[in-house]
mmCIF file of C-alpha atoms and ligand atoms in Angstrom:
data_model
loop_
_atom_site.group_PDB
_atom_site.id
_atom_site.type_symbol
_atom_site.label_atom_id
_atom_site.label_comp_id
_atom_site.label_asym_id
_atom_site.label_seq_id
_atom_site.Cartn_x
_atom_site.Cartn_y
_atom_site.Cartn_z
ATOM 1 C CA MET I 185 87.936 -62.343 -69.919
ATOM 2 C CA LYS I 186 85.320 -59.831 -70.765
ATOM 3 C CA VAL I 187 85.617 -56.845 -73.341
ATOM 4 C CA ASP I 188 83.832 -53.460 -72.188
ATOM 5 C CA THR I 189 82.900 -52.322 -76.366
ATOM 6 C CA HIS I 190 81.535 -48.906 -75.361
ATOM 7 C CA CYS I 191 82.874 -46.841 -72.328
ATOM 8 C CA HIS I 192 83.329 -43.240 -72.776
ATOM 9 C CA LEU I 193 86.319 -43.397 -69.821
ATOM 10 C CA ASP I 194 87.303 -39.585 -71.888
ATOM 11 C CA LEU I 195 84.682 -37.704 -69.972
ATOM 12 C CA SER I 196 85.888 -35.444 -67.461
ATOM 13 C CA VAL I 197 83.458 -37.497 -64.772
ATOM 14 C CA PHE I 198 86.327 -40.274 -64.767
ATOM 15 C CA ALA I 199 89.298 -37.579 -64.453
ATOM 16 C CA GLU I 200 89.963 -37.932 -60.510
ATOM 17 C CA ASP I 201 89.395 -41.702 -60.271
ATOM 18 C CA ILE I 202 90.624 -43.382 -63.301
ATOM 19 C CA ASP I 203 93.149 -45.503 -62.492
ATOM 20 C CA GLU I 204 90.594 -46.751 -59.700
ATOM 21 C CA VAL I 205 88.150 -47.505 -61.995
ATOM 22 C CA LEU I 206 90.059 -49.553 -64.441
ATOM 23 C CA CYS I 207 91.245 -51.434 -61.225
ATOM 24 C CA ARG I 208 87.876 -52.532 -60.360
ATOM 25 C CA ALA I 209 87.620 -53.045 -64.341
ATOM 26 C CA THR I 210 90.556 -55.533 -64.029
ATOM 27 C CA GLN I 211 89.496 -57.403 -60.726
ATOM 28 C CA ALA I 212 85.893 -57.661 -62.602
ATOM 29 C CA GLY I 213 87.656 -59.276 -65.635
ATOM 30 C CA VAL I 214 87.668 -56.973 -68.019
ATOM 31 C CA SER I 215 90.408 -57.265 -69.925
ATOM 32 C CA GLU I 216 89.809 -54.629 -72.911
ATOM 33 C CA CYS I 217 88.090 -51.211 -72.441
ATOM 34 C CA ILE I 218 86.868 -49.406 -75.861
ATOM 35 C CA ILE I 219 86.442 -45.954 -75.894
ATOM 36 C CA PRO I 220 84.363 -44.455 -78.835
ATOM 37 C CA ALA I 221 85.286 -41.028 -79.800
ATOM 38 C CA ILE I 222 82.409 -38.060 -79.429
ATOM 39 C CA ASP I 223 84.884 -34.822 -80.708
ATOM 40 C CA PRO I 224 88.493 -33.780 -81.362
ATOM 41 C CA ALA I 225 88.773 -32.033 -78.197
ATOM 42 C CA HIS I 226 88.043 -35.577 -76.867
ATOM 43 C CA TRP I 227 90.309 -37.287 -79.337
ATOM 44 C CA GLN I 228 93.383 -36.434 -77.181
ATOM 45 C CA LYS I 229 91.936 -37.301 -74.147
ATOM 46 C CA GLN I 230 91.738 -40.486 -75.509
ATOM 47 C CA PHE I 231 95.346 -40.605 -76.979
ATOM 48 C CA THR I 232 96.910 -39.509 -73.356
ATOM 49 C CA LEU I 233 94.498 -42.866 -72.089
ATOM 50 C CA ALA I 234 95.791 -45.074 -74.875
ATOM 51 C CA ARG I 235 99.208 -44.099 -74.083
ATOM 52 C CA THR I 236 98.667 -44.475 -70.073
ATOM 53 C CA TYR I 237 96.889 -48.026 -70.255
ATOM 54 C CA PRO I 238 97.962 -50.498 -72.947
ATOM 55 C CA HIS I 239 94.532 -52.125 -72.625
ATOM 56 C CA ILE I 240 92.649 -49.165 -74.193
ATOM 57 C CA ARG I 241 91.546 -49.658 -77.492
ATOM 58 C CA PHE I 242 89.571 -46.178 -79.020
ATOM 59 C CA THR I 243 88.278 -45.432 -82.298
ATOM 60 C CA LEU I 244 87.586 -41.689 -84.163
ATOM 61 C CA GLY I 245 84.555 -39.888 -85.206
ATOM 62 C CA PHE I 246 82.024 -37.665 -84.719
ATOM 63 C CA HIS I 247 79.153 -38.580 -81.990
ATOM 64 C CA PRO I 248 75.684 -36.692 -83.449
ATOM 65 C CA TYR I 249 75.141 -35.071 -79.898
ATOM 66 C CA PHE I 250 78.307 -33.200 -80.353
ATOM 67 C CA LEU I 251 78.052 -32.048 -84.098
ATOM 68 C CA SER I 252 75.688 -28.809 -83.315
ATOM 69 C CA PRO I 253 78.579 -26.429 -82.056
ATOM 70 C CA LEU I 254 81.276 -27.922 -84.638
ATOM 71 C CA LEU I 255 79.033 -27.301 -87.676
ATOM 72 C CA ALA I 256 78.426 -23.808 -86.648
ATOM 73 C CA LYS I 257 82.261 -22.977 -86.763
ATOM 74 C CA TYR I 258 83.012 -25.536 -89.487
ATOM 75 C CA ALA I 259 81.797 -27.133 -92.626
ATOM 76 C CA VAL I 260 81.065 -30.749 -93.204
ATOM 77 C CA ASP I 261 83.945 -31.152 -95.774
ATOM 78 C CA GLN I 262 86.736 -29.542 -93.030
ATOM 79 C CA LEU I 263 85.196 -31.730 -90.391
ATOM 80 C CA ILE I 264 85.566 -34.735 -92.313
ATOM 81 C CA SER I 265 89.327 -33.841 -93.957
ATOM 82 C CA GLN I 266 90.145 -33.530 -89.990
ATOM 83 C CA LEU I 267 88.952 -36.679 -89.225
ATOM 84 C CA ASP I 268 90.913 -38.127 -92.264
ATOM 85 C CA GLN I 269 94.216 -36.772 -91.451
ATOM 86 C CA THR I 270 93.562 -37.996 -87.772
ATOM 87 C CA ILE I 271 93.069 -41.373 -88.868
ATOM 88 C CA GLN I 272 95.820 -41.303 -91.101
ATOM 89 C CA GLU I 273 98.060 -39.994 -88.564
ATOM 90 C CA THR I 274 97.148 -42.550 -85.990
ATOM 91 C CA LEU I 275 97.414 -45.556 -88.227
ATOM 92 C CA THR I 276 100.830 -44.901 -88.687
ATOM 93 C CA GLY I 277 101.751 -43.651 -85.371
ATOM 94 C CA GLN I 278 102.517 -44.930 -81.929
ATOM 95 C CA LEU I 279 99.028 -46.110 -81.224
ATOM 96 C CA LYS I 280 98.129 -47.742 -84.339
ATOM 97 C CA THR I 281 97.367 -50.978 -82.447
ATOM 98 C CA GLN I 282 95.427 -49.326 -80.125
ATOM 99 C CA PHE I 283 93.303 -47.589 -83.003
ATOM 100 C CA ILE I 284 90.480 -49.717 -83.942
ATOM 101 C CA GLY I 285 87.797 -48.166 -85.730
ATOM 102 C CA VAL I 286 85.327 -45.358 -86.906
ATOM 103 C CA GLY I 287 82.795 -44.023 -84.466
ATOM 104 C CA GLU I 288 80.686 -43.407 -82.833
ATOM 105 C CA ILE I 289 78.821 -42.184 -85.949
ATOM 106 C CA GLY I 290 75.121 -42.663 -86.586
ATOM 107 C CA VAL I 291 71.639 -40.213 -86.851
ATOM 108 C CA ASP I 292 69.501 -39.515 -83.589
ATOM 109 C CA ARG I 293 66.422 -38.335 -83.974
ATOM 110 C CA ALA I 294 65.525 -37.296 -80.353
ATOM 111 C CA ILE I 295 68.325 -34.044 -81.166
ATOM 112 C CA GLU I 296 67.689 -30.917 -82.498
ATOM 113 C CA LEU I 297 70.563 -31.025 -85.096
ATOM 114 C CA ASP I 298 69.024 -31.377 -88.858
ATOM 115 C CA ILE I 299 68.688 -34.687 -89.921
ATOM 116 C CA LYS I 300 70.233 -34.409 -93.552
ATOM 117 C CA ILE I 301 73.117 -33.329 -91.801
ATOM 118 C CA GLN I 302 73.309 -35.849 -89.146
ATOM 119 C CA GLU I 303 73.170 -38.294 -92.601
ATOM 120 C CA THR I 304 75.495 -36.534 -94.676
ATOM 121 C CA MET I 305 78.174 -37.200 -91.917
ATOM 122 C CA PHE I 306 76.873 -40.227 -90.890
ATOM 123 C CA VAL I 307 77.690 -41.463 -94.567
ATOM 124 C CA GLU I 308 81.018 -39.533 -94.874
ATOM 125 C CA GLN I 309 82.372 -41.037 -91.700
ATOM 126 C CA LEU I 310 81.298 -44.623 -93.186
ATOM 127 C CA GLY I 311 83.306 -43.718 -96.415
ATOM 128 C CA LEU I 312 86.228 -43.476 -94.382
ATOM 129 C CA ALA I 313 85.947 -46.282 -92.558
ATOM 130 C CA LYS I 314 85.291 -48.127 -95.879
ATOM 131 C CA GLN I 315 88.533 -46.472 -97.712
ATOM 132 C CA TYR I 316 90.699 -47.268 -94.204
ATOM 133 C CA HIS I 317 89.164 -51.010 -94.116
ATOM 134 C CA LEU I 318 87.950 -50.019 -90.466
ATOM 135 C CA PRO I 319 85.263 -51.137 -88.741
ATOM 136 C CA VAL I 320 82.192 -48.448 -87.319
ATOM 137 C CA ILE I 321 80.435 -48.217 -83.725
ATOM 138 C CA VAL I 322 76.841 -46.761 -84.917
ATOM 139 C CA HIS I 323 74.547 -44.934 -82.716
ATOM 140 C CA HIS I 324 70.627 -44.678 -83.103
ATOM 141 C CA ARG I 325 68.002 -43.468 -81.427
ATOM 142 C CA LYS I 326 64.391 -43.612 -83.457
ATOM 143 C CA SER I 327 66.643 -44.415 -86.878
ATOM 144 C CA HIS I 328 66.528 -47.901 -87.216
ATOM 145 C CA ASP I 329 65.078 -47.522 -91.058
ATOM 146 C CA ARG I 330 67.378 -44.547 -92.107
ATOM 147 C CA LEU I 331 70.644 -46.224 -90.719
ATOM 148 C CA LEU I 332 69.696 -49.539 -91.996
ATOM 149 C CA GLY I 333 69.064 -47.642 -95.246
ATOM 150 C CA LEU I 334 72.045 -45.392 -95.606
ATOM 151 C CA ILE I 335 74.514 -48.385 -94.686
ATOM 152 C CA LYS I 336 72.861 -50.452 -97.700
ATOM 153 C CA GLN I 337 72.877 -47.850 -100.127
ATOM 154 C CA SER I 338 76.818 -46.666 -99.152
ATOM 155 C CA GLY I 339 77.582 -50.574 -99.812
ATOM 156 C CA PHE I 340 80.033 -50.414 -96.829
ATOM 157 C CA THR I 341 80.162 -53.901 -95.694
ATOM 158 C CA GLY I 342 83.181 -53.583 -93.065
ATOM 159 C CA GLY I 343 80.646 -54.543 -90.233
ATOM 160 C CA GLY I 344 80.645 -52.999 -86.681
ATOM 161 C CA ILE I 345 78.669 -52.657 -83.334
ATOM 162 C CA ILE I 346 75.401 -51.185 -83.028
ATOM 163 C CA HIS I 347 75.527 -49.955 -79.709
ATOM 164 C CA ALA I 348 72.537 -49.903 -77.168
ATOM 165 C CA PHE I 349 70.891 -52.348 -79.402
ATOM 166 C CA SER I 350 67.688 -51.999 -78.594
ATOM 167 C CA GLY I 351 64.547 -53.434 -81.151
ATOM 168 C CA ASN I 352 62.710 -56.284 -81.972
ATOM 169 C CA ALA I 353 64.065 -59.736 -83.765
ATOM 170 C CA LEU I 354 63.648 -57.996 -87.294
ATOM 171 C CA VAL I 355 65.740 -55.150 -87.242
ATOM 172 C CA ALA I 356 68.447 -57.172 -85.042
ATOM 173 C CA GLN I 357 68.166 -59.971 -88.453
ATOM 174 C CA ALA I 358 68.612 -56.687 -90.670
ATOM 175 C CA TYR I 359 71.842 -55.391 -89.165
ATOM 176 C CA ILE I 360 73.497 -58.691 -88.463
ATOM 177 C CA GLU I 361 72.924 -59.317 -92.498
ATOM 178 C CA LEU I 362 75.004 -56.324 -92.918
ATOM 179 C CA GLY I 363 77.719 -57.779 -90.809
ATOM 180 C CA PHE I 364 77.229 -56.110 -87.507
ATOM 181 C CA LYS I 365 77.203 -57.296 -83.917
ATOM 182 C CA LEU I 366 74.692 -55.934 -81.442
ATOM 183 C CA GLY I 367 76.145 -54.136 -78.250
ATOM 184 C CA ILE I 368 74.505 -55.149 -75.364
ATOM 185 C CA GLY I 369 74.319 -53.244 -72.006
ATOM 186 C CA GLY I 370 72.178 -52.351 -69.286
ATOM 187 C CA THR I 371 68.718 -51.690 -70.909
ATOM 188 C CA ILE I 372 68.776 -55.982 -70.978
ATOM 189 C CA THR I 373 69.133 -55.656 -66.892
ATOM 190 C CA TYR I 374 65.651 -54.000 -66.803
ATOM 191 C CA PRO I 375 62.250 -55.531 -66.024
ATOM 192 C CA ARG I 376 61.244 -53.146 -69.145
ATOM 193 C CA GLY I 377 64.063 -54.203 -71.621
ATOM 194 C CA SER I 378 61.864 -57.800 -72.505
ATOM 195 C CA LYS I 379 61.160 -56.850 -76.136
ATOM 196 C CA THR I 380 65.197 -56.727 -76.742
ATOM 197 C CA ARG I 381 65.829 -59.527 -74.577
ATOM 198 C CA GLU I 382 63.453 -61.821 -76.731
ATOM 199 C CA ALA I 383 65.227 -60.065 -79.699
ATOM 200 C CA LEU I 384 68.239 -61.454 -78.657
ATOM 201 C CA LEU I 385 66.837 -65.296 -77.941
ATOM 202 C CA ALA I 386 65.527 -65.233 -81.496
ATOM 203 C CA VAL I 387 68.983 -64.289 -82.950
ATOM 204 C CA GLY I 388 71.485 -66.049 -80.472
ATOM 205 C CA LEU I 389 74.090 -65.270 -78.334
ATOM 206 C CA GLU I 390 76.962 -65.707 -81.232
ATOM 207 C CA HIS I 391 75.821 -61.790 -82.182
ATOM 208 C CA CYS I 392 76.190 -59.842 -79.176
ATOM 209 C CA VAL I 393 78.848 -58.117 -77.802
ATOM 210 C CA LEU I 394 79.380 -56.196 -74.200
ATOM 211 C CA GLU I 395 79.045 -52.907 -73.175
ATOM 212 C CA THR I 396 78.625 -50.713 -70.407
ATOM 213 C CA ASP I 397 78.058 -47.054 -72.177
ATOM 214 C CA SER I 398 79.661 -45.932 -68.838
ATOM 215 C CA PRO I 399 78.933 -43.166 -67.283
ATOM 216 C CA ASP I 400 75.601 -43.731 -68.692
ATOM 217 C CA MET I 401 73.299 -46.073 -69.078
ATOM 218 C CA PRO I 402 73.660 -47.602 -65.213
ATOM 219 C CA MET I 403 72.469 -50.966 -64.873
ATOM 220 C CA TYR I 404 69.473 -51.902 -63.239
ATOM 221 C CA GLY I 405 69.546 -51.378 -59.147
ATOM 222 C CA ARG I 406 72.172 -48.603 -60.071
ATOM 223 C CA GLN I 407 70.116 -46.004 -61.202
ATOM 224 C CA GLY I 408 71.276 -42.411 -60.814
ATOM 225 C CA GLN I 409 74.959 -43.691 -59.949
ATOM 226 C CA ARG I 410 78.100 -43.234 -62.593
ATOM 227 C CA ASN I 411 78.295 -46.200 -64.752
ATOM 228 C CA GLU I 412 81.319 -48.087 -65.050
ATOM 229 C CA PRO I 413 83.092 -50.981 -66.688
ATOM 230 C CA ALA I 414 83.020 -52.982 -63.477
ATOM 231 C CA PHE I 415 79.659 -53.437 -63.534
ATOM 232 C CA ILE I 416 79.631 -55.187 -67.082
ATOM 233 C CA THR I 417 79.295 -58.048 -64.554
ATOM 234 C CA ASP I 418 75.787 -57.411 -64.398
ATOM 235 C CA VAL I 419 75.031 -57.821 -68.522
ATOM 236 C CA VAL I 420 76.601 -61.136 -68.430
ATOM 237 C CA THR I 421 74.643 -62.456 -65.619
ATOM 238 C CA VAL I 422 71.433 -61.574 -67.274
ATOM 239 C CA LEU I 423 72.619 -63.108 -70.527
ATOM 240 C CA ALA I 424 73.535 -66.367 -68.937
ATOM 241 C CA ASP I 425 70.073 -66.391 -67.652
ATOM 242 C CA LEU I 426 68.664 -65.719 -70.774
ATOM 243 C CA PHE I 427 70.391 -68.084 -72.814
ATOM 244 C CA GLY I 428 70.595 -70.904 -70.284
ATOM 245 C CA VAL I 429 74.405 -70.888 -70.016
ATOM 246 C CA GLU I 430 77.548 -70.535 -67.854
ATOM 247 C CA GLU I 431 78.670 -66.657 -67.073
ATOM 248 C CA SER I 432 82.081 -68.513 -69.004
ATOM 249 C CA VAL I 433 80.275 -69.342 -72.181
ATOM 250 C CA VAL I 434 78.617 -65.555 -72.433
ATOM 251 C CA GLU I 435 82.259 -64.111 -71.518
ATOM 252 C CA ALA I 436 83.872 -66.371 -74.233
ATOM 253 C CA LEU I 437 81.905 -66.139 -77.039
ATOM 254 C CA THR I 438 81.056 -61.943 -76.915
ATOM 255 C CA THR I 439 84.859 -61.500 -76.642
ATOM 256 C CA GLN I 440 85.083 -63.824 -79.545
ATOM 257 C CA ASN I 441 82.627 -62.006 -81.419
ATOM 258 C CA THR I 442 84.486 -58.894 -80.513
ATOM 259 C CA ARG I 443 87.707 -60.002 -81.852
ATOM 260 C CA SER I 444 85.666 -60.800 -85.088
ATOM 261 C CA VAL I 445 84.364 -57.222 -85.302
ATOM 262 C CA PHE I 446 88.200 -55.522 -84.959
ATOM 263 C CA ALA I 447 90.259 -58.283 -86.204
HETATM 264 ZN ZN1 LIG O 109 78.739 -43.795 -76.585
#
């Protein structure tokens, strides 16, 4: 059994055939799918999916990519209190066992949105995660230095997942020391993913969890196609080769790692 810890099944690209997508995932041995949040409009879709499919889990939060239009209309305080209220309602509602964290939150230096506002939103959301004792799913792009600093400064110790980890062993170790697991997806299936594969070898499989980032980040050989949870088997194969273990060992250990994050 495997867990896809990061798949955006709430996006409209899955609206037509979500049943088939989840059926293929089950056939591939994916026992749980975690949908990280992007914005309030999509929170509603996450709720609908979670009500329909009991093996779906989800987190709530504001993804940095989707913040600009929201910040054009609302102040940071308003957005944070909307999230706070939705977290409170969800923690006591029908979906409380399927709601498992805050995310996807983070800092992205490749988008135009002002870095200070991104950092404020990140820290505020870390604060909510701390308040409600929830782990976080963290988005990064060219921002490891800032994220590591902000997590330390905020005193957040709830842990979580560094989504689409790429980087060297030192960066990996710094996140691990702060209580995080590394989300491992399609990147390591590419020949150019050697730096990240080396980092994983150095830190060990006990710090890795599986993810696809569906519909994005296609696996090597599937470029240009919509990604989906069933393709997570490609990541398992590469990790098994890399560590010289059976695929069943990769599946068992990464699933155990995922459970330890969302205990
Ligand atoms: Zn994502």
